[in-house]
Amino acid sequence: MLRALIQIVLNGVAILLVAKIVPGIHYQGDIWYLLLTGLVVGGINLLVRPLVVLLSLPFIVLTLGLFFLVINGALLYLASFLLGGLTIEGCFPAILGGLVMALFNWVVRALSSD
């Protein structure tokens, strides 16, 4: 339970970081809405991402894994579609935002101990 709460908070922090770094991605809301955003992003990654990865496996293999950037961007765009406080202005900011979120999660996992 604690691990899930930490992941929700980290997703919220990643969204806030993406909104600060990537031009074309804007976030409006307070800390509670940020936590809700982290919950939605976590739910999308838990429920939708495995199916999308499975269906796009030929593209992932063909592009040597670079299609994951498109998948991350599409899932981030889906989160912005579901949430009113997160806006993404196009495909390139979504893909770049997905890349920043992936790098943030990679750094957090590298620095944390299980």
PDB file of C-alpha atoms in Angstrom:
ATOM      1  CA  MET A   1       0.000   0.000   0.000  1.00  0.00           C
ATOM      2  CA  LEU A   2       2.797   2.382   0.881  1.00  0.00           C
ATOM      3  CA  ARG A   3       4.616   1.561  -2.339  1.00  0.00           C
ATOM      4  CA  ALA A   4       1.495   2.422  -4.369  1.00  0.00           C
ATOM      5  CA  LEU A   5       1.147   5.765  -2.564  1.00  0.00           C
ATOM      6  CA  ILE A   6       4.795   6.558  -3.208  1.00  0.00           C
ATOM      7  CA  GLN A   7       4.325   5.743  -6.906  1.00  0.00           C
ATOM      8  CA  ILE A   8       1.287   8.048  -7.088  1.00  0.00           C
ATOM      9  CA  VAL A   9       3.299  10.883  -5.532  1.00  0.00           C
ATOM     10  CA  LEU A  10       6.229  10.229  -7.876  1.00  0.00           C
ATOM     11  CA  ASN A  11       3.894  10.256 -10.899  1.00  0.00           C
ATOM     12  CA  GLY A  12       2.519  13.590  -9.726  1.00  0.00           C
ATOM     13  CA  VAL A  13       6.020  15.003  -9.288  1.00  0.00           C
ATOM     14  CA  ALA A  14       6.932  13.723 -12.763  1.00  0.00           C
ATOM     15  CA  ILE A  15       3.886  15.473 -14.264  1.00  0.00           C
ATOM     16  CA  LEU A  16       4.850  18.701 -12.500  1.00  0.00           C
ATOM     17  CA  LEU A  17       8.431  18.359 -13.777  1.00  0.00           C
ATOM     18  CA  VAL A  18       7.213  17.712 -17.320  1.00  0.00           C
ATOM     19  CA  ALA A  19       4.954  20.776 -17.168  1.00  0.00           C
ATOM     20  CA  LYS A  20       7.907  22.920 -16.058  1.00  0.00           C
ATOM     21  CA  ILE A  21      10.419  21.580 -18.596  1.00  0.00           C
ATOM     22  CA  VAL A  22       8.509  20.771 -21.783  1.00  0.00           C
ATOM     23  CA  PRO A  23       7.043  23.675 -23.752  1.00  0.00           C
ATOM     24  CA  GLY A  24       3.520  22.861 -24.861  1.00  0.00           C
ATOM     25  CA  ILE A  25       2.547  20.976 -21.700  1.00  0.00           C
ATOM     26  CA  HIS A  26       0.726  22.958 -19.031  1.00  0.00           C
ATOM     27  CA  TYR A  27      -0.596  21.941 -15.627  1.00  0.00           C
ATOM     28  CA  GLN A  28      -3.123  23.863 -13.554  1.00  0.00           C
ATOM     29  CA  GLY A  29      -4.217  22.716 -10.141  1.00  0.00           C
ATOM     30  CA  ASP A  30      -3.308  22.309  -6.505  1.00  0.00           C
ATOM     31  CA  ILE A  31      -1.487  19.500  -4.702  1.00  0.00           C
ATOM     32  CA  TRP A  32      -4.600  17.313  -4.473  1.00  0.00           C
ATOM     33  CA  TYR A  33      -5.223  17.559  -8.195  1.00  0.00           C
ATOM     34  CA  LEU A  34      -1.567  16.714  -8.754  1.00  0.00           C
ATOM     35  CA  LEU A  35      -2.046  13.550  -6.691  1.00  0.00           C
ATOM     36  CA  LEU A  36      -5.170  12.737  -8.712  1.00  0.00           C
ATOM     37  CA  THR A  37      -3.119  13.207 -11.871  1.00  0.00           C
ATOM     38  CA  GLY A  38      -0.497  10.823 -10.491  1.00  0.00           C
ATOM     39  CA  LEU A  39      -3.232   8.297  -9.748  1.00  0.00           C
ATOM     40  CA  VAL A  40      -4.665   8.563 -13.269  1.00  0.00           C
ATOM     41  CA  VAL A  41      -1.230   8.238 -14.892  1.00  0.00           C
ATOM     42  CA  GLY A  42      -0.485   5.208 -12.702  1.00  0.00           C
ATOM     43  CA  GLY A  43      -3.820   3.637 -13.594  1.00  0.00           C
ATOM     44  CA  ILE A  44      -3.231   4.178 -17.297  1.00  0.00           C
ATOM     45  CA  ASN A  45       0.239   2.637 -17.010  1.00  0.00           C
ATOM     46  CA  LEU A  46      -1.186  -0.310 -15.087  1.00  0.00           C
ATOM     47  CA  LEU A  47      -4.257  -1.028 -17.201  1.00  0.00           C
ATOM     48  CA  VAL A  48      -3.762   0.367 -20.712  1.00  0.00           C
ATOM     49  CA  ARG A  49       0.003   0.235 -21.275  1.00  0.00           C
ATOM     50  CA  PRO A  50       0.390  -3.591 -21.331  1.00  0.00           C
ATOM     51  CA  LEU A  51      -2.306  -3.942 -23.977  1.00  0.00           C
ATOM     52  CA  VAL A  52      -0.856  -1.135 -26.109  1.00  0.00           C
ATOM     53  CA  VAL A  53       2.647  -2.608 -25.849  1.00  0.00           C
ATOM     54  CA  LEU A  54       1.358  -6.048 -26.813  1.00  0.00           C
ATOM     55  CA  LEU A  55      -0.546  -4.728 -29.826  1.00  0.00           C
ATOM     56  CA  SER A  56       2.359  -2.584 -31.019  1.00  0.00           C
ATOM     57  CA  LEU A  57       5.062  -5.193 -30.488  1.00  0.00           C
ATOM     58  CA  PRO A  58       5.914  -5.435 -34.223  1.00  0.00           C
ATOM     59  CA  PHE A  59       6.518  -1.657 -34.352  1.00  0.00           C
ATOM     60  CA  ILE A  60       8.641  -1.831 -31.209  1.00  0.00           C
ATOM     61  CA  VAL A  61      10.808  -4.563 -32.712  1.00  0.00           C
ATOM     62  CA  LEU A  62      10.999  -2.830 -36.099  1.00  0.00           C
ATOM     63  CA  THR A  63      12.143   0.468 -34.559  1.00  0.00           C
ATOM     64  CA  LEU A  64      14.449  -1.222 -32.027  1.00  0.00           C
ATOM     65  CA  GLY A  65      12.413   0.096 -29.109  1.00  0.00           C
ATOM     66  CA  LEU A  66      12.024   3.698 -30.230  1.00  0.00           C
ATOM     67  CA  PHE A  67       8.281   3.192 -30.625  1.00  0.00           C
ATOM     68  CA  PHE A  68       8.117   3.198 -26.811  1.00  0.00           C
ATOM     69  CA  LEU A  69       8.522   6.988 -27.073  1.00  0.00           C
ATOM     70  CA  VAL A  70       5.342   7.166 -29.131  1.00  0.00           C
ATOM     71  CA  ILE A  71       3.542   4.884 -26.678  1.00  0.00           C
ATOM     72  CA  ASN A  72       4.625   7.025 -23.703  1.00  0.00           C
ATOM     73  CA  GLY A  73       3.482  10.169 -25.495  1.00  0.00           C
ATOM     74  CA  ALA A  74       0.130   8.641 -26.419  1.00  0.00           C
ATOM     75  CA  LEU A  75      -0.514   7.507 -22.849  1.00  0.00           C
ATOM     76  CA  LEU A  76       0.411  10.946 -21.530  1.00  0.00           C
ATOM     77  CA  TYR A  77      -1.954  12.475 -24.068  1.00  0.00           C
ATOM     78  CA  LEU A  78      -4.667  10.070 -22.884  1.00  0.00           C
ATOM     79  CA  ALA A  79      -4.106  11.288 -19.323  1.00  0.00           C
ATOM     80  CA  SER A  80      -4.499  14.886 -20.481  1.00  0.00           C
ATOM     81  CA  PHE A  81      -7.718  13.914 -22.250  1.00  0.00           C
ATOM     82  CA  LEU A  82      -9.105  12.453 -19.008  1.00  0.00           C
ATOM     83  CA  LEU A  83      -7.945  15.353 -16.800  1.00  0.00           C
ATOM     84  CA  GLY A  84      -8.939  18.961 -17.282  1.00  0.00           C
ATOM     85  CA  GLY A  85      -5.932  20.548 -15.584  1.00  0.00           C
ATOM     86  CA  LEU A  86      -3.333  18.928 -17.818  1.00  0.00           C
ATOM     87  CA  THR A  87      -3.128  20.246 -21.380  1.00  0.00           C
ATOM     88  CA  ILE A  88      -0.833  19.063 -24.157  1.00  0.00           C
ATOM     89  CA  GLU A  89      -0.544  21.132 -27.302  1.00  0.00           C
ATOM     90  CA  GLY A  90       0.398  18.580 -29.940  1.00  0.00           C
ATOM     91  CA  CYS A  91       2.151  15.335 -30.662  1.00  0.00           C
ATOM     92  CA  PHE A  92       5.763  16.445 -30.202  1.00  0.00           C
ATOM     93  CA  PRO A  93       5.240  17.853 -26.679  1.00  0.00           C
ATOM     94  CA  ALA A  94       3.442  14.627 -25.726  1.00  0.00           C
ATOM     95  CA  ILE A  95       6.319  12.457 -26.949  1.00  0.00           C
ATOM     96  CA  LEU A  96       8.907  14.716 -25.306  1.00  0.00           C
ATOM     97  CA  GLY A  97       6.878  14.722 -22.087  1.00  0.00           C
ATOM     98  CA  GLY A  98       6.697  10.930 -22.154  1.00  0.00           C
ATOM     99  CA  LEU A  99      10.469  10.827 -22.582  1.00  0.00           C
ATOM    100  CA  VAL A 100      11.018  13.174 -19.618  1.00  0.00           C
ATOM    101  CA  MET A 101       8.665  11.080 -17.464  1.00  0.00           C
ATOM    102  CA  ALA A 102      10.472   7.880 -18.465  1.00  0.00           C
ATOM    103  CA  LEU A 103      13.857   9.439 -17.623  1.00  0.00           C
ATOM    104  CA  PHE A 104      12.526  10.702 -14.283  1.00  0.00           C
ATOM    105  CA  ASN A 105      11.202   7.246 -13.374  1.00  0.00           C
ATOM    106  CA  TRP A 106      14.468   5.651 -14.469  1.00  0.00           C
ATOM    107  CA  VAL A 107      16.508   8.009 -12.260  1.00  0.00           C
ATOM    108  CA  VAL A 108      14.215   7.440  -9.279  1.00  0.00           C
ATOM    109  CA  ARG A 109      14.477   3.654  -9.663  1.00  0.00           C
ATOM    110  CA  ALA A 110      18.260   3.890 -10.027  1.00  0.00           C
ATOM    111  CA  LEU A 111      18.596   5.964  -6.853  1.00  0.00           C
ATOM    112  CA  SER A 112      16.151   3.989  -4.726  1.00  0.00           C
ATOM    113  CA  SER A 113      16.846   0.673  -3.065  1.00  0.00           C
ATOM    114  CA  ASP A 114      14.307  -2.118  -2.878  1.00  0.00           C
TER     115      ASP A 114
END
